[in-house]
Each structure stands twice: as structure tokens, then as C-alpha cells.
PDB file of C-alpha atoms and ligand atoms in Angstrom:
ATOM      1  CA  MET A 167       0.000  -0.003  -0.001  1.00 79.00           C
ATOM      2  CA  LYS A 168       1.208   3.482  -0.845  1.00 89.00           C
ATOM      3  CA  PRO A 169       2.496   5.567   2.112  1.00 92.00           C
ATOM      4  CA  LYS A 170      -0.186   8.192   1.415  1.00 93.00           C
ATOM      5  CA  LYS A 171      -2.933   5.611   1.850  1.00 93.00           C
ATOM      6  CA  VAL A 172      -1.455   4.328   5.112  1.00 95.00           C
ATOM      7  CA  LEU A 173      -1.294   7.886   6.407  1.00 96.00           C
ATOM      8  CA  GLN A 174      -4.935   8.543   5.510  1.00 97.00           C
ATOM      9  CA  ILE A 175      -6.087   5.377   7.327  1.00 98.00           C
ATOM     10  CA  VAL A 176      -4.129   6.258  10.463  1.00 98.00           C
ATOM     11  CA  ARG A 177      -5.465   9.820  10.349  1.00 98.00           C
ATOM     12  CA  ALA A 178      -9.013   8.471  10.099  1.00 98.00           C
ATOM     13  CA  LEU A 179      -8.447   6.161  13.070  1.00 98.00           C
ATOM     14  CA  ASP A 180      -7.088   9.034  15.130  1.00 97.00           C
ATOM     15  CA  PHE A 181      -9.979  11.285  14.057  1.00 97.00           C
ATOM     16  CA  ALA A 182     -12.571   8.610  14.952  1.00 96.00           C
ATOM     17  CA  ALA A 183     -10.959   7.842  18.334  1.00 96.00           C
ATOM     18  CA  TRP A 184     -10.951  11.552  19.136  1.00 95.00           C
ATOM     19  CA  ALA A 185     -14.528  12.178  17.962  1.00 95.00           C
ATOM     20  CA  HIS A 186     -15.981   9.198  19.871  1.00 95.00           C
ATOM     21  CA  SER A 187     -13.668   9.469  22.904  1.00 94.00           C
ATOM     22  CA  SER A 188     -16.440  10.035  25.454  1.00 93.00           C
ATOM     23  CA  GLN A 189     -18.766   7.321  24.045  1.00 92.00           C
ATOM     24  CA  ARG A 190     -19.222   3.737  25.145  1.00 94.00           C
ATOM     25  CA  ARG A 191     -21.105   0.872  23.511  1.00 91.00           C
ATOM     26  CA  LYS A 192     -24.435   0.091  25.108  1.00 89.00           C
ATOM     27  CA  GLY A 193     -23.509  -3.572  25.684  1.00 88.00           C
ATOM     28  CA  GLY A 194     -22.991  -5.048  29.149  1.00 84.00           C
ATOM     29  CA  ALA A 195     -19.205  -4.619  28.900  1.00 87.00           C
ATOM     30  CA  ARG A 196     -19.522  -0.900  27.976  1.00 91.00           C
ATOM     31  CA  GLU A 197     -16.626  -1.152  25.541  1.00 92.00           C
ATOM     32  CA  PRO A 198     -15.113   2.049  24.209  1.00 94.00           C
ATOM     33  CA  TYR A 199     -17.069   3.074  21.089  1.00 95.00           C
ATOM     34  CA  VAL A 200     -13.927   2.992  18.968  1.00 96.00           C
ATOM     35  CA  ASN A 201     -13.818  -0.815  19.361  1.00 96.00           C
ATOM     36  CA  HIS A 202     -16.958  -0.974  17.219  1.00 96.00           C
ATOM     37  CA  LEU A 203     -15.332   1.221  14.543  1.00 97.00           C
ATOM     38  CA  THR A 204     -12.134  -0.833  14.401  1.00 98.00           C
ATOM     39  CA  GLU A 205     -14.141  -4.062  14.143  1.00 98.00           C
ATOM     40  CA  VAL A 206     -16.191  -2.709  11.217  1.00 98.00           C
ATOM     41  CA  ALA A 207     -12.997  -1.395   9.560  1.00 98.00           C
ATOM     42  CA  ARG A 208     -11.319  -4.780  10.018  1.00 98.00           C
ATOM     43  CA  LEU A 209     -14.313  -6.552   8.472  1.00 98.00           C
ATOM     44  CA  VAL A 210     -14.444  -4.334   5.363  1.00 98.00           C
ATOM     45  CA  ALA A 211     -10.653  -4.569   5.022  1.00 98.00           C
ATOM     46  CA  GLN A 212     -10.822  -8.375   5.049  1.00 98.00           C
ATOM     47  CA  ALA A 213     -13.847  -8.391   2.756  1.00 98.00           C
ATOM     48  CA  THR A 214     -11.950  -6.392   0.137  1.00 98.00           C
ATOM     49  CA  GLY A 215      -8.527  -8.019   0.606  1.00 97.00           C
ATOM     50  CA  GLY A 216      -7.079  -4.773   1.937  1.00 95.00           C
ATOM     51  CA  ASN A 217      -7.510  -3.172  -1.473  1.00 95.00           C
ATOM     52  CA  ASP A 218      -9.987  -0.419  -0.740  1.00 97.00           C
ATOM     53  CA  GLU A 219      -8.581   2.178   1.616  1.00 97.00           C
ATOM     54  CA  LYS A 220     -11.479   4.587   1.026  1.00 98.00           C
ATOM     55  CA  LEU A 221     -13.871   1.973   2.351  1.00 98.00           C
ATOM     56  CA  ILE A 222     -11.654   1.272   5.398  1.00 98.00           C
ATOM     57  CA  ILE A 223     -11.554   5.011   6.128  1.00 98.00           C
ATOM     58  CA  ALA A 224     -15.336   5.326   5.697  1.00 98.00           C
ATOM     59  CA  ALA A 225     -15.782   2.357   8.081  1.00 98.00           C
ATOM     60  CA  LEU A 226     -13.721   4.099  10.754  1.00 98.00           C
ATOM     61  CA  LEU A 227     -15.803   7.242  10.292  1.00 98.00           C
ATOM     62  CA  HIS A 228     -19.199   5.661   9.622  1.00 97.00           C
ATOM     63  CA  ASP A 229     -20.912   6.826  12.838  1.00 96.00           C
ATOM     64  CA  VAL A 230     -19.302  10.229  13.118  1.00 96.00           C
ATOM     65  CA  LEU A 231     -22.064  12.273  11.442  1.00 95.00           C
ATOM     66  CA  GLU A 232     -25.014  10.486  13.001  1.00 90.00           C
ATOM     67  CA  ASP A 233     -24.425  11.637  16.560  1.00 83.00           C
ATOM     68  CA  GLN A 234     -24.669  15.395  16.349  1.00 76.00           C
ATOM     69  CA  SER A 235     -23.275  15.846  19.839  1.00 83.00           C
ATOM     70  CA  LEU A 236     -19.890  14.896  18.372  1.00 86.00           C
ATOM     71  CA  HIS A 237     -19.931  18.172  16.388  1.00 90.00           C
ATOM     72  CA  VAL A 238     -18.382  16.608  13.308  1.00 95.00           C
ATOM     73  CA  THR A 239     -19.742  18.127  10.108  1.00 95.00           C
ATOM     74  CA  ASP A 240     -19.909  16.965   6.546  1.00 95.00           C
ATOM     75  CA  GLU A 241     -17.518  19.810   5.653  1.00 96.00           C
ATOM     76  CA  MET A 242     -14.934  18.463   8.122  1.00 96.00           C
ATOM     77  CA  LEU A 243     -15.118  15.043   6.473  1.00 97.00           C
ATOM     78  CA  LEU A 244     -14.854  16.563   3.011  1.00 97.00           C
ATOM     79  CA  GLU A 245     -11.891  18.700   3.953  1.00 97.00           C
ATOM     80  CA  ASN A 246      -9.976  15.948   5.748  1.00 97.00           C
ATOM     81  CA  PHE A 247     -10.861  12.827   3.800  1.00 97.00           C
ATOM     82  CA  GLY A 248     -12.310  13.903   0.453  1.00 97.00           C
ATOM     83  CA  GLU A 249     -15.584  13.567  -1.390  1.00 98.00           C
ATOM     84  CA  ARG A 250     -15.555   9.798  -1.962  1.00 98.00           C
ATOM     85  CA  VAL A 251     -15.180   8.997   1.749  1.00 98.00           C
ATOM     86  CA  ALA A 252     -17.717  11.672   2.743  1.00 98.00           C
ATOM     87  CA  LYS A 253     -20.219  10.227   0.251  1.00 98.00           C
ATOM     88  CA  ILE A 254     -19.996   6.694   1.702  1.00 98.00           C
ATOM     89  CA  VAL A 255     -20.373   8.019   5.257  1.00 98.00           C
ATOM     90  CA  ARG A 256     -23.382  10.117   4.208  1.00 97.00           C
ATOM     91  CA  GLU A 257     -24.987   7.081   2.578  1.00 97.00           C
ATOM     92  CA  VAL A 258     -24.869   5.058   5.810  1.00 97.00           C
ATOM     93  CA  THR A 259     -25.891   7.910   8.123  1.00 96.00           C
ATOM     94  CA  ASP A 260     -29.450   7.946   9.511  1.00 94.00           C
ATOM     95  CA  ASP A 261     -31.410  11.169   9.808  1.00 92.00           C
ATOM     96  CA  LYS A 262     -31.502  11.576  13.588  1.00 89.00           C
ATOM     97  CA  SER A 263     -34.326  14.120  13.393  1.00 92.00           C
ATOM     98  CA  LEU A 264     -36.686  11.224  12.566  1.00 95.00           C
ATOM     99  CA  PRO A 265     -38.198   8.886  15.169  1.00 96.00           C
ATOM    100  CA  LYS A 266     -36.279   5.648  15.698  1.00 95.00           C
ATOM    101  CA  ALA A 267     -38.930   3.373  14.165  1.00 96.00           C
ATOM    102  CA  GLU A 268     -38.963   5.509  11.009  1.00 97.00           C
ATOM    103  CA  ARG A 269     -35.171   5.464  10.777  1.00 97.00           C
ATOM    104  CA  LYS A 270     -35.225   1.689  11.013  1.00 97.00           C
ATOM    105  CA  ARG A 271     -37.913   1.439   8.328  1.00 98.00           C
ATOM    106  CA  LEU A 272     -35.920   3.740   6.029  1.00 97.00           C
ATOM    107  CA  GLN A 273     -32.752   1.648   6.423  1.00 97.00           C
ATOM    108  CA  VAL A 274     -34.644  -1.345   4.994  1.00 98.00           C
ATOM    109  CA  LEU A 275     -36.123   0.783   2.218  1.00 98.00           C
ATOM    110  CA  HIS A 276     -32.859   2.506   1.244  1.00 97.00           C
ATOM    111  CA  ALA A 277     -30.573  -0.557   1.367  1.00 98.00           C
ATOM    112  CA  PRO A 278     -31.096  -1.670  -2.265  1.00 98.00           C
ATOM    113  CA  HIS A 279     -30.296   1.857  -3.494  1.00 98.00           C
ATOM    114  CA  LEU A 280     -26.929   2.198  -1.730  1.00 98.00           C
ATOM    115  CA  SER A 281     -23.628   2.101  -3.607  1.00 98.00           C
ATOM    116  CA  ARG A 282     -21.645  -1.128  -3.604  1.00 98.00           C
ATOM    117  CA  ARG A 283     -19.204   0.218  -0.998  1.00 98.00           C
ATOM    118  CA  ALA A 284     -21.971   1.479   1.271  1.00 98.00           C
ATOM    119  CA  ARG A 285     -23.652  -1.940   1.113  1.00 98.00           C
ATOM    120  CA  ILE A 286     -20.459  -3.756   2.155  1.00 98.00           C
ATOM    121  CA  LEU A 287     -20.101  -1.281   5.009  1.00 98.00           C
ATOM    122  CA  LYS A 288     -23.735  -1.705   6.038  1.00 98.00           C
ATOM    123  CA  ILE A 289     -23.412  -5.496   6.175  1.00 98.00           C
ATOM    124  CA  ALA A 290     -20.172  -5.208   8.185  1.00 98.00           C
ATOM    125  CA  ASP A 291     -21.837  -2.772  10.593  1.00 98.00           C
ATOM    126  CA  LYS A 292     -24.773  -5.096  11.148  1.00 98.00           C
ATOM    127  CA  ALA A 293     -22.450  -8.125  11.519  1.00 98.00           C
ATOM    128  CA  ALA A 294     -20.509  -6.210  14.197  1.00 98.00           C
ATOM    129  CA  ASN A 295     -23.732  -5.307  16.001  1.00 97.00           C
ATOM    130  CA  LEU A 296     -24.941  -8.917  15.987  1.00 97.00           C
ATOM    131  CA  ASN A 297     -21.619  -9.970  17.471  1.00 96.00           C
ATOM    132  CA  SER A 298     -21.968  -7.374  20.244  1.00 96.00           C
ATOM    133  CA  ILE A 299     -25.451  -8.641  21.085  1.00 96.00           C
ATOM    134  CA  LEU A 300     -24.183 -12.224  21.122  1.00 96.00           C
ATOM    135  CA  GLN A 301     -21.080 -11.469  23.213  1.00 95.00           C
ATOM    136  CA  THR A 302     -22.022  -8.581  25.511  1.00 94.00           C
ATOM    137  CA  PRO A 303     -25.738  -7.835  25.161  1.00 94.00           C
ATOM    138  CA  PRO A 304     -27.172  -4.701  26.773  1.00 93.00           C
ATOM    139  CA  LYS A 305     -28.295  -5.784  30.231  1.00 92.00           C
ATOM    140  CA  ASP A 306     -31.851  -4.533  29.822  1.00 93.00           C
ATOM    141  CA  TRP A 307     -32.493  -6.273  26.472  1.00 95.00           C
ATOM    142  CA  SER A 308     -35.061  -9.079  26.610  1.00 96.00           C
ATOM    143  CA  ALA A 309     -34.865 -12.129  24.333  1.00 96.00           C
ATOM    144  CA  THR A 310     -37.687 -10.582  22.279  1.00 97.00           C
ATOM    145  CA  ARG A 311     -35.767  -7.384  21.765  1.00 97.00           C
ATOM    146  CA  LYS A 312     -32.685  -9.303  20.643  1.00 97.00           C
ATOM    147  CA  ARG A 313     -34.803 -11.407  18.281  1.00 97.00           C
ATOM    148  CA  GLU A 314     -36.368  -8.267  16.834  1.00 97.00           C
ATOM    149  CA  TYR A 315     -32.972  -6.666  16.299  1.00 97.00           C
ATOM    150  CA  PHE A 316     -31.670  -9.756  14.518  1.00 98.00           C
ATOM    151  CA  ALA A 317     -34.786  -9.906  12.305  1.00 98.00           C
ATOM    152  CA  TRP A 318     -34.492  -6.221  11.394  1.00 98.00           C
ATOM    153  CA  ALA A 319     -30.750  -6.495  10.666  1.00 98.00           C
ATOM    154  CA  ALA A 320     -31.486  -9.468   8.378  1.00 98.00           C
ATOM    155  CA  GLU A 321     -34.034  -7.350   6.502  1.00 98.00           C
ATOM    156  CA  VAL A 322     -31.565  -4.503   5.971  1.00 98.00           C
ATOM    157  CA  VAL A 323     -28.861  -6.930   4.851  1.00 98.00           C
ATOM    158  CA  ALA A 324     -31.285  -8.651   2.462  1.00 98.00           C
ATOM    159  CA  GLY A 325     -31.409  -5.371   0.530  1.00 98.00           C
ATOM    160  CA  CYS A 326     -27.604  -5.144   0.449  1.00 98.00           C
ATOM    161  CA  ARG A 327     -26.781  -8.622  -0.847  1.00 98.00           C
ATOM    162  CA  GLY A 328     -24.859  -9.532  -3.965  1.00 98.00           C
ATOM    163  CA  VAL A 329     -21.886  -7.239  -3.269  1.00 97.00           C
ATOM    164  CA  ASN A 330     -19.396  -9.374  -1.347  1.00 98.00           C
ATOM    165  CA  ALA A 331     -19.725 -13.084  -0.577  1.00 98.00           C
ATOM    166  CA  TRP A 332     -17.252 -13.035   2.318  1.00 98.00           C
ATOM    167  CA  ILE A 333     -18.963 -10.338   4.383  1.00 98.00           C
ATOM    168  CA  GLU A 334     -22.380 -11.837   3.644  1.00 98.00           C
ATOM    169  CA  ALA A 335     -21.136 -15.213   4.967  1.00 98.00           C
ATOM    170  CA  VAL A 336     -19.789 -13.551   8.146  1.00 98.00           C
ATOM    171  CA  PHE A 337     -23.163 -11.901   8.685  1.00 98.00           C
ATOM    172  CA  ASP A 338     -25.084 -15.137   8.033  1.00 98.00           C
ATOM    173  CA  GLU A 339     -22.929 -17.094  10.462  1.00 98.00           C
ATOM    174  CA  ARG A 340     -23.601 -14.592  13.244  1.00 98.00           C
ATOM    175  CA  LEU A 341     -27.272 -14.414  12.336  1.00 98.00           C
ATOM    176  CA  GLY A 342     -27.463 -18.206  12.750  1.00 97.00           C
ATOM    177  CA  LEU A 343     -26.043 -17.950  16.274  1.00 97.00           C
ATOM    178  CA  GLY A 344     -28.929 -15.759  17.405  1.00 94.00           C
ATOM    179  CA  GLN A 345     -31.123 -18.387  19.058  1.00 92.00           C
ATOM    180  CA  PHE A 346     -32.883 -16.341  21.705  1.00 90.00           C
TER     181      PHE A 346
HETATM  182 ZN1  LIG B 553     -21.919   1.332  13.483  1.00 50.92          ZN
END
């Protein structure tokens, strides 16, 4: 990999760790949020054989716009990481002004219209979330809530399929472990 690409990936990791520094995952282990970002980045890197640094960077930054309390703007992404990365991040960002149920419905609806890269990222994100629920579920989640999350994630991923066999297999394996 070219030195410039390595530098961009490391800058994105540093940016993400800084932006999410006060956040924790909602799972029982309360892992630092950045652990989720590095898992998703690792998954998309493996899925693409390490050949798509823009996608790895977008994976590290994929949640940075959604939480407005982080004060990261689209302009900051554009300026630091360029239009192609900003576009992927935008594609996978929910509109937080909408109620949660509506955001979830829209994710299912929008999935088939995402770019190839955004679909790989979406599947990796959902695979990482399933793993978190399997390994360190939020303490207040009932079996029903876990089942519902798994069913919804499967619906979103159904709209993303046909882009990368490896990441789809990782997702399916985790989905199969969700016997709640
Ligand atoms: Zn995520």
C-alpha cells in the first residue's frame, strides 16, 4: 500500500478515536465506542482483501455524522478525507431528526439503493452489532428485543446482498447464532 494511503487510514483512526472518545457501547461490557469502529474497519478490510482504503476510512468514520453531539460536520469530512469517503459516510448515516422506528424502516427501504461500497459497510456494521449482542448484550435487552434486532438487521442486509460473498457469509454465520 502506498504511504499516502497508510497515512490517511491512520489519520481516520485518530480522528474517529478523538470524535468518539467520550462514548461507550451500550452492551454489558460498555466497551469504548472505537472498538466498534475498528471491528467494522477490520471486516471491510478483510472483505476487500485490503484493497480499498477509502472503504476502510469510511468504516472508521461511519458513525461520526449520526451523533450530532460529536460536532463533526460533513464539511470536516470533506476537507480531511475527500468527497468519496464523505459520500460513503453520508450514505450510511441515519437522519437523527426522525423517530427511531422511522429510521429503522428507512434503512430497509434505502438498502437496495446504496452504492456497492456502502452496502459492504452496512453489512459489516450489522455483523458487528450482531456480534456485540451475542457477546455482551445490553443488560436490559429481553430475548424478544434481541430477536427483533436480529430480524431487522437481516431485512436491511437482504437489501444489500450480492456485493461481497465473504462479508455476507460472516453476517449469516452470526445471524445463525442468534437463538434467543
Ligand atoms: Zn456502526
